[in-house]
Short mmCIF file of C-alpha atoms in Angstrom, two decimals:
data_model
loop_
_atom_site.label_atom_id
_atom_site.label_comp_id
_atom_site.label_asym_id
_atom_site.label_seq_id
_atom_site.Cartn_x
_atom_site.Cartn_y
_atom_site.Cartn_z
CA MET A 42 -1.03 -20.57 25.40
CA VAL A 43 -3.37 -18.05 23.40
CA ASN A 44 -4.54 -14.65 24.14
CA THR A 45 -8.60 -14.41 24.84
CA LYS A 46 -7.79 -10.77 25.08
CA VAL A 47 -9.77 -8.00 22.61
CA ASN A 48 -9.81 -4.34 22.84
CA LEU A 49 -13.31 -2.36 22.64
CA SER A 50 -12.51 1.57 22.17
CA GLY A 51 -9.43 1.60 24.34
CA LEU A 52 -11.09 -0.69 27.16
CA THR A 53 -8.82 -3.73 27.44
CA LEU A 54 -11.06 -6.89 28.36
CA ASP A 55 -9.39 -9.58 29.39
CA ASN A 56 -11.90 -11.96 26.84
CA PRO A 57 -14.21 -11.28 24.79
CA VAL A 58 -16.97 -12.46 26.20
CA ILE A 59 -19.90 -9.87 27.48
CA PRO A 60 -23.61 -10.94 29.26
CA ALA A 61 -26.52 -9.42 26.98
CA SER A 62 -28.24 -6.60 28.49
CA GLY A 63 -32.02 -7.90 29.77
CA THR A 64 -30.23 -11.79 30.84
CA PHE A 65 -27.91 -11.00 33.49
CA GLY A 66 -29.66 -8.13 35.62
CA PHE A 67 -27.63 -5.96 37.00
CA GLY A 68 -25.05 -8.68 37.25
CA TYR A 69 -25.36 -9.79 41.07
CA GLU A 70 -27.48 -12.23 40.92
CA PHE A 71 -25.04 -14.33 39.23
CA ALA A 72 -22.13 -13.18 41.97
CA ASP A 73 -23.89 -16.01 44.27
CA ILE A 74 -23.15 -18.85 41.91
CA TYR A 75 -19.43 -18.24 40.09
CA ASP A 76 -16.74 -15.62 40.51
CA ILE A 77 -18.28 -12.87 37.86
CA ASN A 78 -15.11 -11.51 37.33
CA ILE A 79 -14.26 -13.52 34.72
CA LEU A 80 -16.75 -11.51 32.05
CA GLY A 81 -15.14 -9.28 29.15
CA SER A 82 -17.91 -6.98 31.05
CA ILE A 83 -21.45 -6.69 31.78
CA SER A 84 -24.26 -5.01 30.15
CA CYS A 85 -26.06 -3.90 32.45
CA LYS A 86 -29.86 -4.32 32.33
CA GLY A 87 -31.71 -1.55 30.24
CA THR A 88 -32.02 2.09 31.97
CA THR A 89 -34.66 4.03 31.44
CA LYS A 90 -34.68 8.11 32.72
CA GLY A 91 -37.82 7.06 34.96
CA PRO A 92 -38.90 3.39 36.81
CA ARG A 93 -40.05 1.45 34.95
CA PHE A 94 -42.82 -2.11 35.59
CA GLY A 95 -42.47 -2.68 32.15
CA ASN A 96 -45.62 -4.95 30.21
CA PRO A 97 -47.94 -7.04 31.76
CA THR A 98 -46.87 -10.87 32.43
CA PRO A 99 -46.79 -13.25 30.57
CA ARG A 100 -43.85 -11.95 29.64
CA ILE A 101 -42.24 -15.04 27.97
CA ALA A 102 -43.32 -18.07 25.45
CA GLU A 103 -41.04 -20.60 24.82
CA CYS A 104 -40.12 -21.01 20.97
CA THR A 105 -38.40 -23.99 19.24
CA ASN A 106 -34.47 -22.50 19.54
CA GLY A 107 -35.33 -19.59 21.45
CA LEU A 108 -37.83 -17.53 23.05
CA ILE A 109 -39.67 -14.15 22.72
CA ASN A 110 -39.95 -11.81 25.46
CA SER A 111 -41.83 -9.00 26.16
CA VAL A 112 -40.71 -7.42 29.35
CA GLY A 113 -40.56 -4.04 28.34
CA LEU A 114 -37.73 -2.15 30.43
CA GLN A 115 -38.48 -2.95 33.32
CA ASN A 116 -36.29 -0.79 35.78
CA PRO A 117 -35.94 0.83 38.73
CA GLY A 118 -34.89 4.71 36.46
CA VAL A 119 -31.22 5.69 36.01
CA GLU A 120 -31.03 7.96 39.58
CA LYS A 121 -31.29 3.99 41.97
CA VAL A 122 -29.55 2.26 38.88
CA ILE A 123 -26.94 5.22 40.24
CA SER A 124 -27.44 4.51 43.70
CA GLU A 125 -28.33 1.23 44.50
CA GLU A 126 -27.85 -1.15 41.59
CA LEU A 127 -23.94 -0.35 40.59
CA PRO A 128 -22.34 -0.31 43.84
CA LYS A 129 -24.58 -3.85 44.56
CA LEU A 130 -22.40 -5.36 41.41
CA ALA A 131 -18.90 -3.12 42.52
CA LYS A 132 -19.18 -5.58 45.45
CA PHE A 133 -18.74 -8.64 43.29
CA TYR A 134 -17.22 -6.90 40.02
CA HIS A 135 -14.71 -5.14 39.65
CA LYS A 136 -13.47 -3.63 35.96
CA PRO A 137 -16.04 -1.74 33.99
CA VAL A 138 -19.31 -2.57 32.82
CA ILE A 139 -21.11 -1.52 29.75
CA ALA A 140 -24.27 0.57 30.53
CA ASN A 141 -27.67 -0.02 28.38
CA VAL A 142 -29.71 3.01 28.31
CA SER A 143 -33.59 3.21 26.46
CA GLY A 144 -35.51 6.41 26.04
CA PHE A 145 -38.65 7.83 24.52
CA SER A 146 -37.45 11.01 23.40
CA ILE A 147 -33.61 12.24 21.84
CA ASP A 148 -34.04 14.13 24.90
CA GLU A 149 -34.52 11.31 27.25
CA TYR A 150 -31.55 9.74 25.78
CA ALA A 151 -29.43 12.11 26.18
CA TYR A 152 -30.27 12.92 30.51
CA THR A 153 -30.17 9.20 31.25
CA CYS A 154 -26.89 8.59 29.46
CA SER A 155 -25.18 11.72 30.45
CA LYS A 156 -26.30 10.72 34.41
CA ILE A 157 -24.88 7.19 33.64
CA ASP A 158 -21.91 9.03 31.66
CA ALA A 159 -20.69 9.80 34.98
CA ASN A 160 -20.37 7.01 37.16
CA GLU A 161 -16.60 5.41 37.78
CA GLN A 162 -18.03 2.11 36.85
CA VAL A 163 -19.26 2.82 33.21
CA GLY A 164 -16.38 1.44 30.46
CA LEU A 165 -19.01 2.47 27.75
CA ILE A 166 -22.06 3.11 26.78
CA GLU A 167 -24.66 0.96 25.17
CA VAL A 168 -27.78 2.83 23.82
CA ASN A 169 -30.93 1.26 22.44
CA ILE A 170 -32.20 1.83 20.19
CA SER A 171 -33.88 -0.96 18.99
CA CYS A 172 -36.55 -2.23 21.96
CA PRO A 173 -38.68 -4.26 20.76
CA ASN A 174 -41.33 -3.88 23.64
CA VAL A 175 -41.78 -0.50 23.94
CA HIS A 176 -45.03 1.56 22.05
CA ASN A 177 -43.47 4.11 20.15
CA GLY A 178 -40.12 4.27 22.43
CA GLY A 179 -36.55 2.52 21.41
CA MET A 180 -37.14 0.80 18.40
CA SER A 181 -38.69 4.10 16.42
CA PHE A 182 -35.33 5.21 17.12
CA GLY A 183 -33.45 2.16 15.46
CA THR A 184 -35.46 1.78 11.99
CA ASN A 185 -34.77 5.26 10.54
CA PRO A 186 -31.42 6.78 9.72
CA ASN A 187 -32.38 10.49 10.38
CA SER A 188 -33.88 9.23 13.86
CA ALA A 189 -31.04 7.01 14.40
CA PHE A 190 -27.94 9.50 13.54
CA GLU A 191 -30.13 11.96 15.94
CA VAL A 192 -30.04 10.06 19.24
CA THR A 193 -26.35 9.06 18.31
CA LYS A 194 -25.50 12.96 18.03
CA ALA A 195 -27.25 14.24 20.79
CA VAL A 196 -25.46 11.26 23.35
CA LYS A 197 -22.05 11.97 22.09
CA ASN A 198 -22.65 15.77 22.87
CA VAL A 199 -23.12 15.00 26.90
CA THR A 200 -20.92 12.03 26.80
CA THR A 201 -17.08 11.52 27.73
CA LYS A 202 -16.93 6.99 27.02
CA PRO A 203 -17.68 5.03 24.23
CA VAL A 204 -20.83 5.22 22.61
CA TYR A 205 -21.50 2.18 20.78
CA ILE A 206 -24.93 2.20 19.71
CA LYS A 207 -27.29 -1.28 19.50
CA LEU A 208 -29.46 -1.93 16.62
CA SER A 209 -32.11 -3.73 15.30
CA PRO A 210 -32.79 -6.38 13.18
CA ASN A 211 -36.39 -5.63 11.81
CA VAL A 212 -34.85 -3.12 8.96
CA THR A 213 -34.58 -3.61 5.34
CA ASP A 214 -31.51 -2.48 5.63
CA ILE A 215 -29.36 -2.31 8.88
CA THR A 216 -26.00 -1.17 7.52
CA GLU A 217 -28.45 2.22 6.29
CA ILE A 218 -28.50 2.63 10.26
CA ALA A 219 -24.89 1.45 11.31
CA LYS A 220 -23.44 3.73 8.86
CA ALA A 221 -26.16 6.93 9.91
CA CYS A 222 -24.62 6.66 13.83
CA GLU A 223 -21.39 6.32 12.51
CA ALA A 224 -21.59 9.72 11.09
CA ALA A 225 -23.08 11.49 14.08
CA GLY A 226 -19.93 9.92 15.83
CA ALA A 227 -20.77 6.53 17.49
CA ASP A 228 -17.57 5.02 18.74
CA GLY A 229 -18.83 1.22 18.20
CA ILE A 230 -22.26 -0.71 17.35
CA SER A 231 -24.07 -3.70 18.57
CA LEU A 232 -26.01 -5.97 16.88
CA ILE A 233 -28.34 -7.77 16.68
CA ASN A 234 -31.65 -6.94 19.17
CA THR A 235 -33.92 -9.36 18.81
CA LEU A 236 -35.97 -10.19 16.34
CA MET A 237 -40.45 -9.19 16.42
CA GLY A 238 -41.96 -12.67 16.77
CA MET A 239 -44.93 -13.76 18.28
CA ARG A 240 -46.83 -17.29 19.23
CA ILE A 241 -50.65 -18.32 19.91
CA ASP A 242 -52.17 -20.94 22.31
CA LEU A 243 -53.42 -23.30 20.30
CA LYS A 244 -55.78 -24.21 23.36
CA THR A 245 -56.74 -20.35 24.41
CA LYS A 246 -56.37 -19.61 20.78
CA LYS A 247 -54.89 -16.04 21.95
CA PRO A 248 -51.05 -14.54 21.60
CA VAL A 249 -49.30 -16.16 24.60
CA ILE A 250 -47.62 -12.82 25.48
CA ALA A 251 -49.83 -9.98 26.76
CA ASN A 252 -48.25 -7.27 24.87
CA LYS A 253 -48.93 -10.38 21.90
CA MET A 254 -45.22 -9.56 20.39
CA GLY A 255 -42.12 -9.83 21.60
CA GLY A 256 -38.49 -9.89 21.06
CA PHE A 257 -37.15 -12.96 19.48
CA SER A 258 -33.75 -14.56 21.00
CA GLY A 259 -31.96 -17.47 21.46
CA PRO A 260 -29.87 -20.33 18.59
CA ALA A 261 -31.97 -19.50 15.77
CA ILE A 262 -31.16 -16.53 15.19
CA PHE A 263 -27.75 -16.95 15.30
CA PRO A 264 -27.57 -17.29 11.74
CA VAL A 265 -29.32 -13.64 11.28
CA ALA A 266 -27.18 -12.20 13.34
CA VAL A 267 -23.68 -13.14 12.16
CA ARG A 268 -24.82 -12.20 8.50
CA MET A 269 -25.79 -8.47 9.86
CA VAL A 270 -22.37 -8.32 11.55
CA TYR A 271 -20.77 -9.43 8.86
CA GLN A 272 -22.41 -6.44 6.42
CA VAL A 273 -22.55 -4.30 9.02
CA TYR A 274 -18.09 -4.81 8.97
CA GLU A 275 -18.06 -3.55 5.62
CA ALA A 276 -20.29 -1.35 5.70
CA VAL A 277 -18.66 1.11 8.60
CA LYS A 278 -15.11 1.45 10.01
CA ILE A 279 -15.93 1.40 14.32
CA PRO A 280 -16.20 -1.63 16.42
CA ILE A 281 -18.73 -4.16 16.71
CA ILE A 282 -19.69 -6.00 19.52
CA GLY A 283 -22.03 -9.29 18.19
CA MET A 284 -24.91 -10.70 19.75
CA GLY A 285 -27.71 -13.00 18.48
CA GLY A 286 -27.85 -16.62 19.99
CA VAL A 287 -24.64 -16.99 20.43
CA SER A 288 -24.41 -19.81 23.30
CA THR A 289 -21.02 -21.07 22.38
CA ALA A 290 -17.43 -20.75 21.44
CA GLN A 291 -17.26 -21.88 18.94
CA ASP A 292 -20.36 -19.29 18.27
CA VAL A 293 -18.13 -16.52 19.28
CA ILE A 294 -15.54 -16.96 17.09
CA GLU A 295 -18.03 -17.48 14.50
CA ILE A 296 -18.99 -14.26 15.45
CA MET A 297 -16.24 -12.29 15.60
CA LEU A 298 -14.21 -14.09 11.42
CA ALA A 299 -18.05 -11.87 10.64
CA GLY A 300 -16.45 -8.66 12.22
CA ALA A 301 -17.26 -8.25 16.23
CA THR A 302 -14.63 -7.17 18.43
CA ALA A 303 -16.98 -8.11 20.71
CA VAL A 304 -19.52 -10.94 21.90
CA GLN A 305 -22.41 -10.76 23.90
CA VAL A 306 -23.97 -13.23 25.25
CA GLY A 307 -28.37 -13.36 26.06
CA ALA A 308 -30.56 -16.26 25.84
CA ALA A 309 -28.20 -18.62 26.53
CA ASN A 310 -27.76 -17.10 30.60
CA LEU A 311 -31.98 -17.94 31.16
CA VAL A 312 -31.62 -21.44 29.96
CA ASP A 313 -27.78 -22.13 31.93
CA PRO A 314 -27.05 -19.88 34.44
CA TYR A 315 -23.80 -20.69 33.58
CA ALA A 316 -23.33 -20.00 29.89
CA CYS A 317 -20.85 -17.16 30.06
CA LYS A 318 -18.41 -19.02 32.29
CA ASN A 319 -18.60 -22.03 30.32
CA ILE A 320 -18.17 -20.28 26.84
CA ILE A 321 -14.83 -18.80 28.35
CA GLU A 322 -13.42 -22.06 30.20
CA ALA A 323 -14.13 -23.57 26.67
CA LEU A 324 -12.96 -20.80 24.83
CA PRO A 325 -9.14 -21.61 24.23
CA SER A 326 -8.98 -25.12 23.40
CA VAL A 327 -11.53 -24.38 21.16
CA MET A 328 -9.40 -21.75 19.88
CA GLU A 329 -6.64 -24.06 19.59
CA LYS A 330 -8.20 -26.55 18.06
CA TYR A 331 -8.96 -24.14 14.95
CA ASN A 332 -4.96 -22.93 15.20
CA ILE A 333 -6.36 -19.59 16.77
CA ASN A 334 -3.20 -17.63 18.70
CA SER A 335 -4.98 -14.49 19.87
CA LEU A 336 -8.99 -13.59 19.16
CA SER A 337 -7.77 -9.95 18.26
CA GLU A 338 -6.27 -11.13 15.05
CA ILE A 339 -9.76 -13.60 13.89
CA ILE A 340 -12.14 -10.19 13.92
CA GLY A 341 -13.49 -10.26 10.28
CA GLY A 342 -11.69 -12.64 9.20
CA SER A 343 -13.83 -13.96 6.93
CA HIS A 344 -13.51 -11.24 4.95
CA MET B 222 -28.99 -22.89 43.80
CA ASN B 223 -27.28 -26.37 42.50
CA GLN B 224 -27.31 -26.82 38.97
CA GLY B 225 -26.82 -30.72 38.55
CA ILE B 226 -27.49 -34.25 36.68
CA TYR B 227 -30.18 -35.42 38.54
CA SER B 228 -31.04 -38.93 37.64
CA VAL B 229 -34.80 -40.26 37.42
CA LEU B 230 -35.43 -42.54 40.55
CA SER B 231 -39.19 -43.16 39.76
CA ASN B 232 -41.70 -41.64 37.09
CA GLU B 233 -45.60 -42.72 37.53
CA LYS B 234 -49.03 -41.65 36.92
CA ILE B 235 -51.02 -40.79 40.71
CA ALA B 236 -54.18 -39.48 39.19
CA LYS B 237 -55.68 -37.99 36.37
CA ASP B 238 -53.17 -36.37 34.00
CA VAL B 239 -50.47 -36.07 37.19
CA PHE B 240 -47.64 -37.93 37.68
CA LYS B 241 -45.35 -38.43 40.49
CA MET B 242 -41.28 -38.68 40.00
CA THR B 243 -38.21 -38.62 42.40
CA LEU B 244 -35.14 -37.86 41.18
CA SER B 245 -31.76 -38.09 43.08
CA GLY B 246 -29.30 -36.10 43.29
CA ASP B 247 -27.82 -33.07 45.77
CA THR B 248 -31.08 -30.96 47.83
CA SER B 249 -28.41 -29.05 50.10
CA SER B 250 -29.71 -26.18 47.74
CA ILE B 251 -33.13 -26.51 49.48
CA THR B 252 -33.62 -23.82 51.86
CA ALA B 253 -37.15 -23.94 52.39
CA PRO B 254 -40.90 -26.04 51.96
CA GLY B 255 -41.76 -24.51 48.83
CA GLN B 256 -38.99 -24.56 46.61
CA PHE B 257 -38.96 -25.60 43.08
CA VAL B 258 -36.62 -27.11 40.64
CA ASN B 259 -36.11 -25.89 36.65
CA ILE B 260 -35.35 -29.08 34.86
CA LYS B 261 -33.71 -29.79 31.15
CA LEU B 262 -35.85 -30.95 28.56
CA ASP B 263 -34.39 -32.40 25.29
CA GLY B 264 -36.02 -30.97 22.32
CA PHE B 265 -37.32 -27.80 24.58
CA TYR B 266 -35.40 -24.14 24.77
CA LEU B 267 -36.77 -23.39 28.25
CA ARG B 268 -36.58 -25.50 31.17
CA ARG B 269 -40.33 -26.62 33.28
CA PRO B 270 -39.84 -25.14 36.76
CA ILE B 271 -41.79 -27.82 38.90
CA SER B 272 -42.37 -27.98 42.31
CA ILE B 273 -40.98 -29.50 44.82
CA CYS B 274 -43.67 -31.84 47.19
CA ASP B 275 -40.68 -33.57 49.51
CA PHE B 276 -36.95 -33.93 49.83
CA ASP B 277 -34.68 -35.77 51.56
CA ASN B 278 -30.72 -36.03 51.66
CA HIS B 279 -30.33 -37.53 48.74
CA SER B 280 -33.55 -37.48 46.17
CA ILE B 281 -37.00 -34.75 45.66
CA THR B 282 -40.09 -35.62 44.88
CA LEU B 283 -41.91 -33.68 42.60
CA ILE B 284 -45.79 -33.93 41.21
CA TYR B 285 -46.69 -32.11 38.28
CA LYS B 286 -49.49 -32.06 35.55
CA VAL B 287 -48.97 -32.74 31.92
CA VAL B 288 -50.86 -29.90 30.23
CA GLY B 289 -48.50 -28.63 27.75
CA GLN B 290 -45.81 -31.02 25.60
CA GLY B 291 -42.83 -30.15 28.24
CA THR B 292 -44.56 -31.89 30.99
CA GLU B 293 -46.00 -34.66 28.37
CA LEU B 294 -42.17 -35.39 27.69
CA MET B 295 -41.65 -35.13 31.32
CA SER B 296 -44.25 -38.12 31.55
CA LYS B 297 -42.47 -40.59 29.73
CA LEU B 298 -39.09 -40.13 30.90
CA SER B 299 -37.67 -43.57 31.97
CA VAL B 300 -36.31 -44.67 35.23
CA GLU B 301 -32.08 -44.09 35.33
CA THR B 302 -32.34 -41.37 33.02
CA GLU B 303 -29.96 -37.78 33.78
CA LEU B 304 -31.50 -34.50 33.85
CA ASP B 305 -29.88 -31.66 33.69
CA THR B 306 -31.58 -29.67 37.05
CA LEU B 307 -31.71 -26.08 38.81
CA VAL B 308 -32.52 -27.13 42.04
CA GLY B 309 -33.37 -24.85 45.39
CA LEU B 310 -34.94 -22.10 43.28
CA GLY B 311 -37.69 -19.18 44.82
CA ASN B 312 -37.85 -18.90 48.38
CA GLY B 313 -40.16 -20.84 49.98
CA PHE B 314 -42.32 -20.20 52.74
CA ASP B 315 -41.79 -18.88 56.32
CA ILE B 316 -42.57 -21.96 58.11
CA SER B 317 -41.98 -19.72 61.64
CA LYS B 318 -45.07 -17.52 61.35
CA SER B 319 -47.39 -20.40 61.84
CA GLY B 320 -49.45 -20.45 65.15
CA ASP B 321 -50.05 -23.95 66.83
CA ARG B 322 -52.95 -24.78 63.97
CA PRO B 323 -52.08 -23.29 60.71
CA LEU B 324 -54.14 -24.38 57.66
CA LEU B 325 -53.46 -25.67 54.91
CA ILE B 326 -54.40 -25.40 51.54
CA GLY B 327 -53.70 -26.87 48.01
CA GLY B 328 -55.75 -26.67 44.54
CA GLY B 329 -55.45 -28.73 42.40
CA VAL B 330 -51.13 -29.01 41.46
CA GLY B 331 -51.01 -26.46 43.79
CA VAL B 332 -50.99 -29.95 46.71
CA PRO B 333 -47.53 -30.65 46.01
CA PRO B 334 -45.82 -28.54 48.24
CA MET B 335 -48.58 -28.38 50.76
CA PHE B 336 -46.89 -31.69 51.89
CA LYS B 337 -42.85 -30.88 52.69
CA LEU B 338 -44.64 -28.22 54.56
CA CYS B 339 -46.54 -30.18 56.08
CA LYS B 340 -44.15 -32.32 57.22
CA ASP B 341 -41.82 -29.71 58.56
CA LEU B 342 -44.93 -27.88 60.24
CA ILE B 343 -45.39 -30.57 62.32
CA LYS B 344 -41.75 -31.35 63.12
CA ARG B 345 -41.74 -27.77 64.43
CA GLY B 346 -44.81 -28.95 67.30
CA ALA B 347 -47.84 -27.65 65.33
CA LYS B 348 -51.15 -29.44 64.11
CA PRO B 349 -51.82 -28.46 60.76
CA ALA B 350 -55.03 -28.75 59.20
CA VAL B 351 -55.29 -29.75 55.76
CA ILE B 352 -58.09 -28.68 52.83
CA LEU B 353 -57.05 -30.11 49.22
CA GLY B 354 -59.33 -29.29 46.21
CA PHE B 355 -60.08 -30.85 43.58
CA ASN B 356 -61.88 -31.04 39.83
CA THR B 357 -63.24 -34.26 40.34
CA LYS B 358 -62.72 -37.48 42.37
CA ASP B 359 -60.68 -38.93 39.36
CA GLU B 360 -57.94 -35.81 39.97
CA VAL B 361 -57.25 -36.39 43.35
CA PHE B 362 -53.77 -37.27 44.44
CA TYR B 363 -51.81 -37.70 47.83
CA GLU B 364 -55.27 -36.88 50.31
CA ASP B 365 -53.75 -40.97 52.16
CA GLU B 366 -50.40 -39.18 52.30
CA PHE B 367 -51.55 -36.32 54.71
CA LYS B 368 -53.38 -38.72 56.23
CA ALA B 369 -50.91 -40.54 57.31
CA LEU B 370 -49.20 -37.85 58.97
CA GLY B 371 -51.90 -37.59 61.12
CA THR B 372 -53.24 -34.62 60.52
CA ASP B 373 -56.92 -33.27 59.56
CA THR B 374 -57.20 -33.88 56.26
CA PHE B 375 -60.61 -32.65 54.05
CA VAL B 376 -61.02 -33.09 50.66
CA THR B 377 -63.17 -30.51 48.04
CA THR B 378 -64.12 -31.51 44.62
CA VAL B 379 -66.52 -29.02 42.37
CA ASP B 380 -68.78 -31.60 41.35
CA GLY B 381 -69.30 -33.31 44.63
CA SER B 382 -67.85 -36.86 43.53
CA HIS B 383 -65.34 -37.18 46.20
CA GLY B 384 -65.25 -35.23 49.71
CA THR B 385 -67.21 -31.93 50.11
CA LYS B 386 -69.37 -30.91 47.45
CA GLY B 387 -67.84 -27.28 46.47
CA PHE B 388 -64.23 -25.07 46.34
CA VAL B 389 -61.54 -25.12 49.31
CA THR B 390 -63.35 -22.28 51.44
CA ASP B 391 -66.87 -24.73 51.57
CA ALA B 392 -64.60 -26.65 53.93
CA PHE B 393 -63.53 -24.21 55.82
CA PRO B 394 -67.07 -24.72 58.53
CA LEU B 395 -64.53 -27.69 58.91
CA VAL B 396 -61.55 -26.78 60.35
CA GLY B 397 -62.58 -24.24 62.31
CA LYS B 398 -60.41 -22.06 63.98
CA TYR B 399 -56.56 -21.99 62.51
CA SER B 400 -53.46 -19.83 63.39
CA TYR B 401 -52.35 -18.97 59.95
CA PHE B 402 -52.99 -20.25 56.87
CA TYR B 403 -50.23 -21.48 54.00
CA THR B 404 -51.53 -21.77 50.09
CA CYS B 405 -50.51 -22.79 46.45
CA GLY B 406 -52.92 -22.86 43.53
CA PRO B 407 -55.14 -21.36 40.89
CA LEU B 408 -55.78 -17.42 41.27
CA PRO B 409 -59.59 -18.09 41.33
CA MET B 410 -59.22 -20.02 44.70
CA PHE B 411 -56.88 -17.57 46.06
CA LYS B 412 -59.48 -14.64 46.25
CA ALA B 413 -61.80 -16.99 47.62
CA VAL B 414 -59.37 -17.74 49.77
CA TYR B 415 -58.45 -14.45 50.68
CA ASN B 416 -62.10 -13.12 51.14
CA ASN B 417 -62.80 -15.79 53.53
CA THR B 418 -60.34 -14.76 55.82
CA ASP B 419 -59.29 -13.10 58.78
CA THR B 420 -56.29 -14.08 59.39
CA GLU B 421 -52.99 -13.52 57.89
CA GLY B 422 -50.55 -15.88 55.16
CA GLN B 423 -49.02 -16.85 52.47
CA PHE B 424 -49.55 -17.49 49.15
CA SER B 425 -47.58 -18.92 46.45
CA PHE B 426 -47.86 -18.03 42.85
CA GLU B 427 -47.06 -19.65 39.61
CA GLU B 428 -46.07 -17.28 36.61
CA ARG B 429 -44.97 -18.52 33.20
CA MET B 430 -40.72 -18.00 33.74
CA GLY B 431 -38.07 -17.13 31.42
CA CYS B 432 -35.06 -17.87 33.72
CA GLY B 433 -36.98 -19.54 36.99
CA PHE B 434 -33.87 -17.46 38.94
CA GLY B 435 -34.17 -13.72 38.81
CA ALA B 436 -32.06 -12.53 35.66
CA CYS B 437 -34.76 -12.27 32.74
CA MET B 438 -37.44 -10.34 34.73
CA GLY B 439 -40.31 -12.29 32.71
CA CYS B 440 -42.15 -13.21 35.63
CA THR B 441 -42.23 -9.73 37.31
CA CYS B 442 -45.77 -8.58 39.83
CA LYS B 443 -46.58 -5.29 41.66
CA THR B 444 -46.76 -5.64 44.94
CA LYS B 445 -47.29 -3.19 48.02
CA TYR B 446 -43.85 -3.46 48.97
CA GLY B 447 -43.22 -2.85 44.71
CA ASN B 448 -42.00 -5.08 42.00
CA LYS B 449 -41.12 -8.79 43.18
CA ARG B 450 -39.86 -11.70 40.61
CA ILE B 451 -42.13 -14.32 41.35
CA CYS B 452 -39.06 -17.05 40.92
CA LYS B 453 -36.51 -15.29 43.06
CA ASP B 454 -38.49 -12.69 45.64
CA GLY B 455 -41.30 -15.52 45.00
CA PRO B 456 -42.97 -17.50 44.56
CA VAL B 457 -44.61 -17.14 48.16
CA LEU B 458 -45.98 -13.71 48.51
CA VAL B 459 -47.81 -12.91 52.40
CA LYS B 460 -50.70 -11.09 51.85
CA GLU B 461 -50.65 -8.15 52.82
CA GLU B 462 -48.21 -7.16 50.16
CA ILE B 463 -50.34 -8.71 47.23
CA ILE B 464 -52.38 -6.26 45.24
CA TRP B 465 -55.63 -8.01 43.81
#
């Protein structure tokens, strides 16, 4: 009998598989099709201080082995997330969840995180400083070590739960940003968010996406994710949630070998609503195939 | 929603760039006319959302237009090809509102979902009138199928090569009084319908989708009742809630 349990800053997850923010709503939509309690945790839809409609449509462009999205942090705002969305999820999911928070200023990040920190369903806070789809928001904090440090520090000052900072791959050296977050007291690092991308329609000769550019995700970016997790694992001592194109149980093991303690599955959920379930069910036999008794023992095993 | 492997029973061209495909498989998740399926195709990352034209207990009829590489591949699939398909997506039409004389208006590839809707309305005792709008006679399909249901069916073509010349709204005078309307087609047609009626009705929208089942927020639109995902809270919106 293999052991799929991992420990993420004191939270014991039954398995490392977590649907990534923005690909799973607030989880309850998926409860119609399978028992979502099999999930290690759920990273909820990105939440901001106030409600946001997001970007104009089209927001989606297909790519070879992936897609570009430019949703733009559509969410009902932190008050409604706490009063409506999380209670709906609580009916179906009985484990701690990951709250994913975005903002447009350091004060906003701190405000939203302090509100969500007080919610008992929330086991961990993932601070997104890497959304490529909102102007002057999110990613600008994640592409500069100083502002990444300031956001992390401000959030840590007003929260009690583990804080993970979600990093952008759209930087020259992701390890510099990761080190700044660690120095500011981050409990862990999530990576990678989407890569900036663009498609142009040959018929209209215009960008496919209304906002022109968006975040590229899917299996095509998996090697980039593995590389960056590997680099960040060597640069910091805090745990990593690895993500970026993970689609199979083999991918989960590979990105854990690179250094991830837990793994998020994003784009795959949009193609196959059962993606996380299939990965979780396949994990034991894939572990056996590669002589892995306990997943927690392989974290960073490739170094 | 059901995910399953559906097998191609037939796949044939019925008009210019328009194909009819029947699939065999479980249809128990379909709850209303106007819902859609989402089909995984080899070599394409995202699925293809296609509206359901008709279904029975064990088969689904789809009519689709070749508009890009995905639908082009679909048009070449042979009988017995197995397709990973999500079935029973979206809200579909609410037939309880129809009254005795509903008007069904389909434009181009907006025609297919009108067919099962029409059959269901007839089954509950309504006498639907149907307007089918196309650009030109080469694109016309399903005129005979609607007439075979015993409905008053009017066809319009923009160039006048078949039926009434002009847009679907040019056939409104031929229909006379109607109790309610249901429509699916391109946005300019929706606006024309909206501007030419005092009756309440339902519009089935199209939008570029990521997942097709409500997870990604890729297809959200604003309505008077708040944000709605075309794939999950739609594709059918009622007239009163639409912000034009």
